[in-house]
PDB file of N, CA and C in Angstrom:
ATOM      1  N   MET C 469      -7.285 -11.224  42.814  1.00 48.00           N
ATOM      2  CA  MET C 469      -7.066 -11.659  44.177  1.00 48.00           C
ATOM      3  C   MET C 469      -6.900 -13.112  44.286  1.00 48.00           C
ATOM      4  N   GLY C 470      -6.013 -13.581  45.113  1.00 61.00           N
ATOM      5  CA  GLY C 470      -5.704 -15.013  45.064  1.00 61.00           C
ATOM      6  C   GLY C 470      -6.643 -15.841  45.971  1.00 61.00           C
ATOM      7  N   LEU C 471      -7.508 -15.217  46.680  1.00 69.00           N
ATOM      8  CA  LEU C 471      -8.374 -15.966  47.574  1.00 69.00           C
ATOM      9  C   LEU C 471      -9.664 -16.379  46.805  1.00 69.00           C
ATOM     10  N   LYS C 472      -9.866 -17.629  46.698  1.00 75.00           N
ATOM     11  CA  LYS C 472     -11.037 -18.187  45.989  1.00 75.00           C
ATOM     12  C   LYS C 472     -11.766 -19.140  47.022  1.00 75.00           C
ATOM     13  N   GLU C 473     -13.065 -19.076  46.992  1.00 80.00           N
ATOM     14  CA  GLU C 473     -13.915 -19.943  47.847  1.00 80.00           C
ATOM     15  C   GLU C 473     -13.746 -21.380  47.634  1.00 80.00           C
ATOM     16  N   ILE C 474     -13.804 -22.219  48.623  1.00 78.00           N
ATOM     17  CA  ILE C 474     -13.807 -23.641  48.537  1.00 78.00           C
ATOM     18  C   ILE C 474     -15.165 -24.225  48.857  1.00 78.00           C
ATOM     19  N   ALA C 475     -15.746 -24.894  47.915  1.00 81.00           N
ATOM     20  CA  ALA C 475     -17.076 -25.395  48.073  1.00 81.00           C
ATOM     21  C   ALA C 475     -17.009 -26.899  48.692  1.00 81.00           C
ATOM     22  N   ILE C 476     -17.589 -26.985  49.868  1.00 83.00           N
ATOM     23  CA  ILE C 476     -17.729 -28.332  50.482  1.00 83.00           C
ATOM     24  C   ILE C 476     -19.136 -28.595  50.868  1.00 83.00           C
ATOM     25  N   GLY C 477     -19.719 -29.538  50.109  1.00 88.00           N
ATOM     26  CA  GLY C 477     -21.121 -29.910  50.341  1.00 88.00           C
ATOM     27  C   GLY C 477     -22.126 -28.747  49.934  1.00 88.00           C
ATOM     28  N   GLY C 478     -21.743 -27.965  49.040  1.00 86.00           N
ATOM     29  CA  GLY C 478     -22.621 -26.898  48.649  1.00 86.00           C
ATOM     30  C   GLY C 478     -22.425 -25.597  49.456  1.00 86.00           C
ATOM     31  N   ILE C 479     -21.611 -25.678  50.410  1.00 88.00           N
ATOM     32  CA  ILE C 479     -21.311 -24.462  51.235  1.00 88.00           C
ATOM     33  C   ILE C 479     -20.013 -23.939  50.961  1.00 88.00           C
ATOM     34  N   TYR C 480     -19.942 -22.618  50.744  1.00 88.00           N
ATOM     35  CA  TYR C 480     -18.729 -21.992  50.339  1.00 88.00           C
ATOM     36  C   TYR C 480     -17.927 -21.539  51.613  1.00 88.00           C
ATOM     37  N   PHE C 481     -16.639 -21.868  51.673  1.00 84.00           N
ATOM     38  CA  PHE C 481     -15.778 -21.492  52.771  1.00 84.00           C
ATOM     39  C   PHE C 481     -14.642 -20.650  52.249  1.00 84.00           C
ATOM     40  N   SER C 482     -14.277 -19.586  52.993  1.00 85.00           N
ATOM     41  CA  SER C 482     -13.188 -18.791  52.610  1.00 85.00           C
ATOM     42  C   SER C 482     -11.858 -19.500  52.995  1.00 85.00           C
ATOM     43  N   PRO C 483     -10.805 -19.350  52.084  1.00 85.00           N
ATOM     44  CA  PRO C 483      -9.600 -19.981  52.445  1.00 85.00           C
ATOM     45  C   PRO C 483      -8.933 -19.272  53.654  1.00 85.00           C
ATOM     46  N   LEU C 484      -9.389 -18.116  54.009  1.00 88.00           N
ATOM     47  CA  LEU C 484      -8.886 -17.386  55.259  1.00 88.00           C
ATOM     48  C   LEU C 484      -9.257 -18.154  56.402  1.00 88.00           C
ATOM     49  N   LEU C 485     -10.389 -18.987  56.407  1.00 88.00           N
ATOM     50  CA  LEU C 485     -10.708 -19.740  57.569  1.00 88.00           C
ATOM     51  C   LEU C 485      -9.623 -20.849  57.772  1.00 88.00           C
ATOM     52  N   LEU C 486      -9.174 -21.462  56.775  1.00 87.00           N
ATOM     53  CA  LEU C 486      -8.062 -22.394  56.856  1.00 87.00           C
ATOM     54  C   LEU C 486      -6.789 -21.757  57.300  1.00 87.00           C
ATOM     55  N   TYR C 487      -6.528 -20.553  56.761  1.00 91.00           N
ATOM     56  CA  TYR C 487      -5.319 -19.843  57.231  1.00 91.00           C
ATOM     57  C   TYR C 487      -5.380 -19.478  58.643  1.00 91.00           C
ATOM     58  N   ALA C 488      -6.627 -19.096  59.128  1.00 93.00           N
ATOM     59  CA  ALA C 488      -6.711 -18.720  60.574  1.00 93.00           C
ATOM     60  C   ALA C 488      -6.566 -19.946  61.445  1.00 93.00           C
ATOM     61  N   LEU C 489      -7.090 -21.101  61.053  1.00 93.00           N
ATOM     62  CA  LEU C 489      -6.834 -22.315  61.807  1.00 93.00           C
ATOM     63  C   LEU C 489      -5.328 -22.721  61.833  1.00 93.00           C
ATOM     64  N   LEU C 490      -4.655 -22.606  60.833  1.00 94.00           N
ATOM     65  CA  LEU C 490      -3.228 -22.890  60.779  1.00 94.00           C
ATOM     66  C   LEU C 490      -2.411 -21.840  61.629  1.00 94.00           C
ATOM     67  N   GLY C 491      -2.957 -20.545  61.569  1.00 95.00           N
ATOM     68  CA  GLY C 491      -2.274 -19.599  62.416  1.00 95.00           C
ATOM     69  C   GLY C 491      -2.538 -19.795  63.884  1.00 95.00           C
ATOM     70  N   PHE C 492      -3.639 -20.302  64.158  1.00 96.00           N
ATOM     71  CA  PHE C 492      -3.975 -20.629  65.612  1.00 96.00           C
ATOM     72  C   PHE C 492      -3.112 -21.704  66.185  1.00 96.00           C
ATOM     73  N   VAL C 493      -3.000 -22.826  65.380  1.00 96.00           N
ATOM     74  CA  VAL C 493      -2.134 -23.928  65.767  1.00 96.00           C
ATOM     75  C   VAL C 493      -0.665 -23.444  65.824  1.00 96.00           C
ATOM     76  N   GLY C 494      -0.251 -22.696  64.882  1.00 95.00           N
ATOM     77  CA  GLY C 494       1.141 -22.121  64.908  1.00 95.00           C
ATOM     78  C   GLY C 494       1.396 -21.303  66.102  1.00 95.00           C
ATOM     79  N   ALA C 495       0.394 -20.492  66.427  1.00 95.00           N
ATOM     80  CA  ALA C 495       0.554 -19.539  67.626  1.00 95.00           C
ATOM     81  C   ALA C 495       0.579 -20.406  68.918  1.00 95.00           C
ATOM     82  N   LEU C 496      -0.204 -21.457  68.942  1.00 94.00           N
ATOM     83  CA  LEU C 496      -0.148 -22.323  70.146  1.00 94.00           C
ATOM     84  C   LEU C 496       1.233 -22.983  70.307  1.00 94.00           C
ATOM     85  N   ILE C 497       1.792 -23.454  69.200  1.00 96.00           N
ATOM     86  CA  ILE C 497       3.074 -24.061  69.198  1.00 96.00           C
ATOM     87  C   ILE C 497       4.210 -23.136  69.634  1.00 96.00           C
ATOM     88  N   VAL C 498       4.177 -21.928  69.059  1.00 93.00           N
ATOM     89  CA  VAL C 498       5.194 -20.909  69.356  1.00 93.00           C
ATOM     90  C   VAL C 498       5.046 -20.465  70.842  1.00 93.00           C
ATOM     91  N   ARG C 499       3.852 -20.255  71.241  1.00 90.00           N
ATOM     92  CA  ARG C 499       3.568 -19.838  72.606  1.00 90.00           C
ATOM     93  C   ARG C 499       4.140 -20.878  73.652  1.00 90.00           C
ATOM     94  N   THR C 500       3.782 -22.126  73.323  1.00 90.00           N
ATOM     95  CA  THR C 500       4.231 -23.193  74.196  1.00 90.00           C
ATOM     96  C   THR C 500       5.767 -23.264  74.220  1.00 90.00           C
ATOM     97  N   VAL C 501       6.445 -23.113  73.200  1.00 91.00           N
ATOM     98  CA  VAL C 501       7.883 -23.210  73.106  1.00 91.00           C
ATOM     99  C   VAL C 501       8.470 -22.030  73.865  1.00 91.00           C
ATOM    100  N   LEU C 502       7.965 -20.812  73.693  1.00 86.00           N
ATOM    101  CA  LEU C 502       8.396 -19.644  74.425  1.00 86.00           C
ATOM    102  C   LEU C 502       8.175 -19.751  75.935  1.00 86.00           C
ATOM    103  N   HIS C 503       7.056 -20.360  76.374  1.00 84.00           N
ATOM    104  CA  HIS C 503       6.833 -20.567  77.746  1.00 84.00           C
ATOM    105  C   HIS C 503       7.828 -21.506  78.432  1.00 84.00           C
ATOM    106  N   ARG C 504       8.203 -22.575  77.590  1.00 87.00           N
ATOM    107  CA  ARG C 504       9.175 -23.544  78.062  1.00 87.00           C
ATOM    108  C   ARG C 504      10.611 -22.917  78.126  1.00 87.00           C
ATOM    109  N   ILE C 505      10.907 -22.067  77.169  1.00 86.00           N
ATOM    110  CA  ILE C 505      12.289 -21.487  77.116  1.00 86.00           C
ATOM    111  C   ILE C 505      12.420 -20.357  78.136  1.00 86.00           C
ATOM    112  N   VAL C 506      11.422 -19.391  78.087  1.00 80.00           N
ATOM    113  CA  VAL C 506      11.545 -18.285  78.998  1.00 80.00           C
ATOM    114  C   VAL C 506      11.082 -18.535  80.332  1.00 80.00           C
ATOM    115  N   GLY C 507       9.924 -19.272  80.459  1.00 74.00           N
ATOM    116  CA  GLY C 507       9.316 -19.536  81.767  1.00 74.00           C
ATOM    117  C   GLY C 507       8.054 -18.868  81.874  1.00 74.00           C
ATOM    118  N   GLN C 508       7.375 -19.107  83.070  1.00 71.00           N
ATOM    119  CA  GLN C 508       6.031 -18.522  83.254  1.00 71.00           C
ATOM    120  C   GLN C 508       6.103 -17.050  83.770  1.00 71.00           C
ATOM    121  N   HIS C 509       7.215 -16.633  84.303  1.00 69.00           N
ATOM    122  CA  HIS C 509       7.324 -15.340  84.860  1.00 69.00           C
ATOM    123  C   HIS C 509       7.920 -14.255  83.830  1.00 69.00           C
ATOM    124  N   THR C 510       7.107 -14.039  82.850  1.00 63.00           N
ATOM    125  CA  THR C 510       7.513 -13.131  81.824  1.00 63.00           C
ATOM    126  C   THR C 510       6.889 -11.750  81.938  1.00 63.00           C
ATOM    127  N   PRO C 511       7.532 -10.700  81.549  1.00 62.00           N
ATOM    128  CA  PRO C 511       6.953  -9.369  81.726  1.00 62.00           C
ATOM    129  C   PRO C 511       5.923  -8.909  80.677  1.00 62.00           C
ATOM    130  N   TRP C 512       5.512  -9.750  79.755  1.00 67.00           N
ATOM    131  CA  TRP C 512       4.586  -9.325  78.754  1.00 67.00           C
ATOM    132  C   TRP C 512       3.160  -9.559  79.236  1.00 67.00           C
ATOM    133  N   PHE C 513       2.236  -8.860  78.576  1.00 81.00           N
ATOM    134  CA  PHE C 513       0.818  -9.022  78.710  1.00 81.00           C
ATOM    135  C   PHE C 513       0.370 -10.220  77.862  1.00 81.00           C
ATOM    136  N   GLU C 514      -0.048 -11.259  78.511  1.00 81.00           N
ATOM    137  CA  GLU C 514      -0.318 -12.533  77.713  1.00 81.00           C
ATOM    138  C   GLU C 514      -1.383 -12.364  76.739  1.00 81.00           C
ATOM    139  N   ALA C 515      -2.475 -11.694  77.023  1.00 86.00           N
ATOM    140  CA  ALA C 515      -3.567 -11.592  76.031  1.00 86.00           C
ATOM    141  C   ALA C 515      -3.156 -10.799  74.741  1.00 86.00           C
ATOM    142  N   TRP C 516      -2.418  -9.649  74.973  1.00 89.00           N
ATOM    143  CA  TRP C 516      -1.906  -8.941  73.830  1.00 89.00           C
ATOM    144  C   TRP C 516      -0.945  -9.674  73.052  1.00 89.00           C
ATOM    145  N   PHE C 517      -0.032 -10.399  73.726  1.00 87.00           N
ATOM    146  CA  PHE C 517       0.957 -11.214  73.084  1.00 87.00           C
ATOM    147  C   PHE C 517       0.372 -12.307  72.217  1.00 87.00           C
ATOM    148  N   ASP C 518      -0.592 -13.007  72.806  1.00 89.00           N
ATOM    149  CA  ASP C 518      -1.294 -14.095  72.113  1.00 89.00           C
ATOM    150  C   ASP C 518      -2.001 -13.539  70.896  1.00 89.00           C
ATOM    151  N   ALA C 519      -2.727 -12.409  71.023  1.00 93.00           N
ATOM    152  CA  ALA C 519      -3.457 -11.943  69.856  1.00 93.00           C
ATOM    153  C   ALA C 519      -2.528 -11.445  68.748  1.00 93.00           C
ATOM    154  N   ALA C 520      -1.362 -10.832  69.130  1.00 94.00           N
ATOM    155  CA  ALA C 520      -0.457 -10.306  68.092  1.00 94.00           C
ATOM    156  C   ALA C 520       0.280 -11.483  67.435  1.00 94.00           C
ATOM    157  N   LEU C 521       0.582 -12.528  68.220  1.00 94.00           N
ATOM    158  CA  LEU C 521       1.273 -13.783  67.685  1.00 94.00           C
ATOM    159  C   LEU C 521       0.302 -14.418  66.654  1.00 94.00           C
ATOM    160  N   PHE C 522      -0.997 -14.526  67.019  1.00 96.00           N
ATOM    161  CA  PHE C 522      -1.947 -15.146  66.106  1.00 96.00           C
ATOM    162  C   PHE C 522      -2.062 -14.376  64.847  1.00 96.00           C
ATOM    163  N   VAL C 523      -2.092 -13.071  64.862  1.00 96.00           N
ATOM    164  CA  VAL C 523      -2.215 -12.240  63.665  1.00 96.00           C
ATOM    165  C   VAL C 523      -0.965 -12.309  62.802  1.00 96.00           C
ATOM    166  N   ILE C 524       0.213 -12.295  63.429  1.00 96.00           N
ATOM    167  CA  ILE C 524       1.503 -12.396  62.698  1.00 96.00           C
ATOM    168  C   ILE C 524       1.562 -13.748  62.024  1.00 96.00           C
ATOM    169  N   ILE C 525       1.296 -14.823  62.697  1.00 96.00           N
ATOM    170  CA  ILE C 525       1.475 -16.090  62.151  1.00 96.00           C
ATOM    171  C   ILE C 525       0.333 -16.439  61.022  1.00 96.00           C
ATOM    172  N   THR C 526      -0.830 -15.867  61.275  1.00 94.00           N
ATOM    173  CA  THR C 526      -1.880 -15.989  60.216  1.00 94.00           C
ATOM    174  C   THR C 526      -1.440 -15.282  58.979  1.00 94.00           C
ATOM    175  N   ALA C 527      -0.849 -14.103  59.100  1.00 93.00           N
ATOM    176  CA  ALA C 527      -0.399 -13.290  57.979  1.00 93.00           C
ATOM    177  C   ALA C 527       0.694 -14.066  57.206  1.00 93.00           C
ATOM    178  N   ILE C 528       1.585 -14.641  57.949  1.00 93.00           N
ATOM    179  CA  ILE C 528       2.747 -15.432  57.329  1.00 93.00           C
ATOM    180  C   ILE C 528       2.187 -16.633  56.616  1.00 93.00           C
ATOM    181  N   VAL C 529       1.179 -17.332  57.153  1.00 91.00           N
ATOM    182  CA  VAL C 529       0.580 -18.514  56.517  1.00 91.00           C
ATOM    183  C   VAL C 529      -0.184 -18.088  55.217  1.00 91.00           C
ATOM    184  N   ALA C 530      -0.880 -16.957  55.356  1.00 88.00           N
ATOM    185  CA  ALA C 530      -1.685 -16.444  54.145  1.00 88.00           C
ATOM    186  C   ALA C 530      -0.685 -16.076  53.065  1.00 88.00           C
ATOM    187  N   PHE C 531       0.438 -15.445  53.361  1.00 88.00           N
ATOM    188  CA  PHE C 531       1.435 -15.053  52.447  1.00 88.00           C
ATOM    189  C   PHE C 531       2.074 -16.191  51.756  1.00 88.00           C
ATOM    190  N   VAL C 532       2.395 -17.243  52.550  1.00 87.00           N
ATOM    191  CA  VAL C 532       3.118 -18.399  52.040  1.00 87.00           C
ATOM    192  C   VAL C 532       2.229 -19.183  51.140  1.00 87.00           C
ATOM    193  N   PHE C 533       0.940 -19.397  51.460  1.00 82.00           N
ATOM    194  CA  PHE C 533      -0.005 -20.170  50.697  1.00 82.00           C
ATOM    195  C   PHE C 533      -0.762 -19.423  49.629  1.00 82.00           C
ATOM    196  N   SER C 534      -0.507 -18.076  49.478  1.00 77.00           N
ATOM    197  CA  SER C 534      -1.157 -17.357  48.422  1.00 77.00           C
ATOM    198  C   SER C 534      -0.537 -17.732  47.086  1.00 77.00           C
ATOM    199  N   PRO C 535      -1.309 -17.750  46.021  1.00 72.00           N
ATOM    200  CA  PRO C 535      -0.772 -18.154  44.745  1.00 72.00           C
ATOM    201  C   PRO C 535       0.198 -17.080  44.150  1.00 72.00           C
ATOM    202  N   THR C 536       0.125 -15.814  44.587  1.00 69.00           N
ATOM    203  CA  THR C 536       0.963 -14.794  44.056  1.00 69.00           C
ATOM    204  C   THR C 536       2.055 -14.421  45.053  1.00 69.00           C
ATOM    205  N   ALA C 537       2.551 -15.334  45.840  1.00 60.00           N
ATOM    206  CA  ALA C 537       3.498 -15.102  46.845  1.00 60.00           C
ATOM    207  C   ALA C 537       4.855 -14.599  46.253  1.00 60.00           C
ATOM    208  N   GLY C 538       5.211 -15.118  45.035  1.00 54.00           N
ATOM    209  CA  GLY C 538       6.478 -14.781  44.506  1.00 54.00           C
ATOM    210  C   GLY C 538       6.501 -13.355  43.761  1.00 54.00           C
ATOM    211  N   ILE C 539       5.324 -12.829  43.545  1.00 58.00           N
ATOM    212  CA  ILE C 539       5.213 -11.584  42.755  1.00 58.00           C
ATOM    213  C   ILE C 539       5.103 -10.423  43.729  1.00 58.00           C
ATOM    214  N   ILE C 540       6.063  -9.465  43.582  1.00 55.00           N
ATOM    215  CA  ILE C 540       6.001  -8.242  44.426  1.00 55.00           C
ATOM    216  C   ILE C 540       5.770  -7.071  43.529  1.00 55.00           C
TER     217      ILE C 540
END
């Protein structure tokens, strides 16, 4: 498995925490851009859309930063 803990001050952190933070920031950026392009009156359910966008972007970030990304 490509996920190895990161030790900071004797405390082990999962790299998935960093991936989730990057996914959250990416989801905020994409959501803001979509609201500016489409507008506030959109037919989607915002909570479901935000959750799905966060999961999708976090998965993309985890795939891109994984050490075995080129091996299928």
